[in-house]
């Protein structure tokens, strides 16, 4: 199977995952770090709802650090990174979240989305740089 023929099923998989409830990061109550206020989390959700994924992510990084100690913040950073179309960075963040205590299936789903986005990007780049020699 060629790379371009794999893109169609991968696109379908991406759309399926994007519509999946886990992709929305819903689920059990959020477990924020000990002593943290929910304000940064809530503000991040509000920024995301307006489509400002970069600011939503930066708010969490400022509040909890780039490598938070809890799963919920880690997987949310991965999600917001994926929404910014940064597949490689999102993949690394999802892998980290998957290895944390209390990891949920959404981290694996997110990793699949990130890897699919990377493959799509790679396929687009390869098809746009055809050899004319």
PDB file of C-alpha atoms in Angstrom, residues 18 23-25 48-54 56-57 75-87 90 94 113-114 117:
ATOM      1  CA  UNK A  18     -12.332  13.462  16.480  1.00  0.00           C
ATOM      2  CA  UNK A  23     -11.570  13.300  22.097  1.00  0.00           C
ATOM      3  CA  UNK A  24     -13.477  16.043  23.875  1.00  0.00           C
ATOM      4  CA  UNK A  25     -11.604  15.297  27.119  1.00  0.00           C
ATOM      5  CA  UNK A  48     -10.537  26.796  24.174  1.00  0.00           C
ATOM      6  CA  UNK A  49     -14.258  27.337  23.598  1.00  0.00           C
ATOM      7  CA  UNK A  50     -13.349  30.576  21.784  1.00  0.00           C
ATOM      8  CA  UNK A  51     -10.807  28.721  19.645  1.00  0.00           C
ATOM      9  CA  UNK A  52      -7.745  30.258  21.305  1.00  0.00           C
ATOM     10  CA  UNK A  53      -5.852  27.000  21.835  1.00  0.00           C
ATOM     11  CA  UNK A  54      -2.471  28.664  22.228  1.00  0.00           C
ATOM     12  CA  UNK A  56      -5.551  28.077  26.695  1.00  0.00           C
ATOM     13  CA  UNK A  57      -2.402  25.955  26.724  1.00  0.00           C
ATOM     14  CA  UNK A  75      -3.506  15.151  28.882  1.00  0.00           C
ATOM     15  CA  UNK A  76      -5.181  18.552  28.531  1.00  0.00           C
ATOM     16  CA  UNK A  77      -1.876  20.112  27.446  1.00  0.00           C
ATOM     17  CA  UNK A  78      -1.535  17.316  24.887  1.00  0.00           C
ATOM     18  CA  UNK A  79      -5.081  17.945  23.629  1.00  0.00           C
ATOM     19  CA  UNK A  80      -4.530  21.691  23.270  1.00  0.00           C
ATOM     20  CA  UNK A  81      -1.248  21.041  21.472  1.00  0.00           C
ATOM     21  CA  UNK A  82      -3.023  18.704  19.060  1.00  0.00           C
ATOM     22  CA  UNK A  83      -5.657  21.387  18.458  1.00  0.00           C
ATOM     23  CA  UNK A  84      -2.771  23.673  17.428  1.00  0.00           C
ATOM     24  CA  UNK A  85      -1.841  21.090  14.757  1.00  0.00           C
ATOM     25  CA  UNK A  86       1.468  20.281  16.446  1.00  0.00           C
ATOM     26  CA  UNK A  87       1.365  16.513  16.011  1.00  0.00           C
ATOM     27  CA  UNK A  90       1.245  16.385  21.006  1.00  0.00           C
ATOM     28  CA  UNK A  94       0.252  12.069  25.056  1.00  0.00           C
ATOM     29  CA  UNK A 113      -4.995  11.229  16.691  1.00  0.00           C
ATOM     30  CA  UNK A 114      -1.589  12.881  16.988  1.00  0.00           C
ATOM     31  CA  UNK A 117      -2.105  13.956  12.062  1.00  0.00           C
TER      32      UNK A 117
END
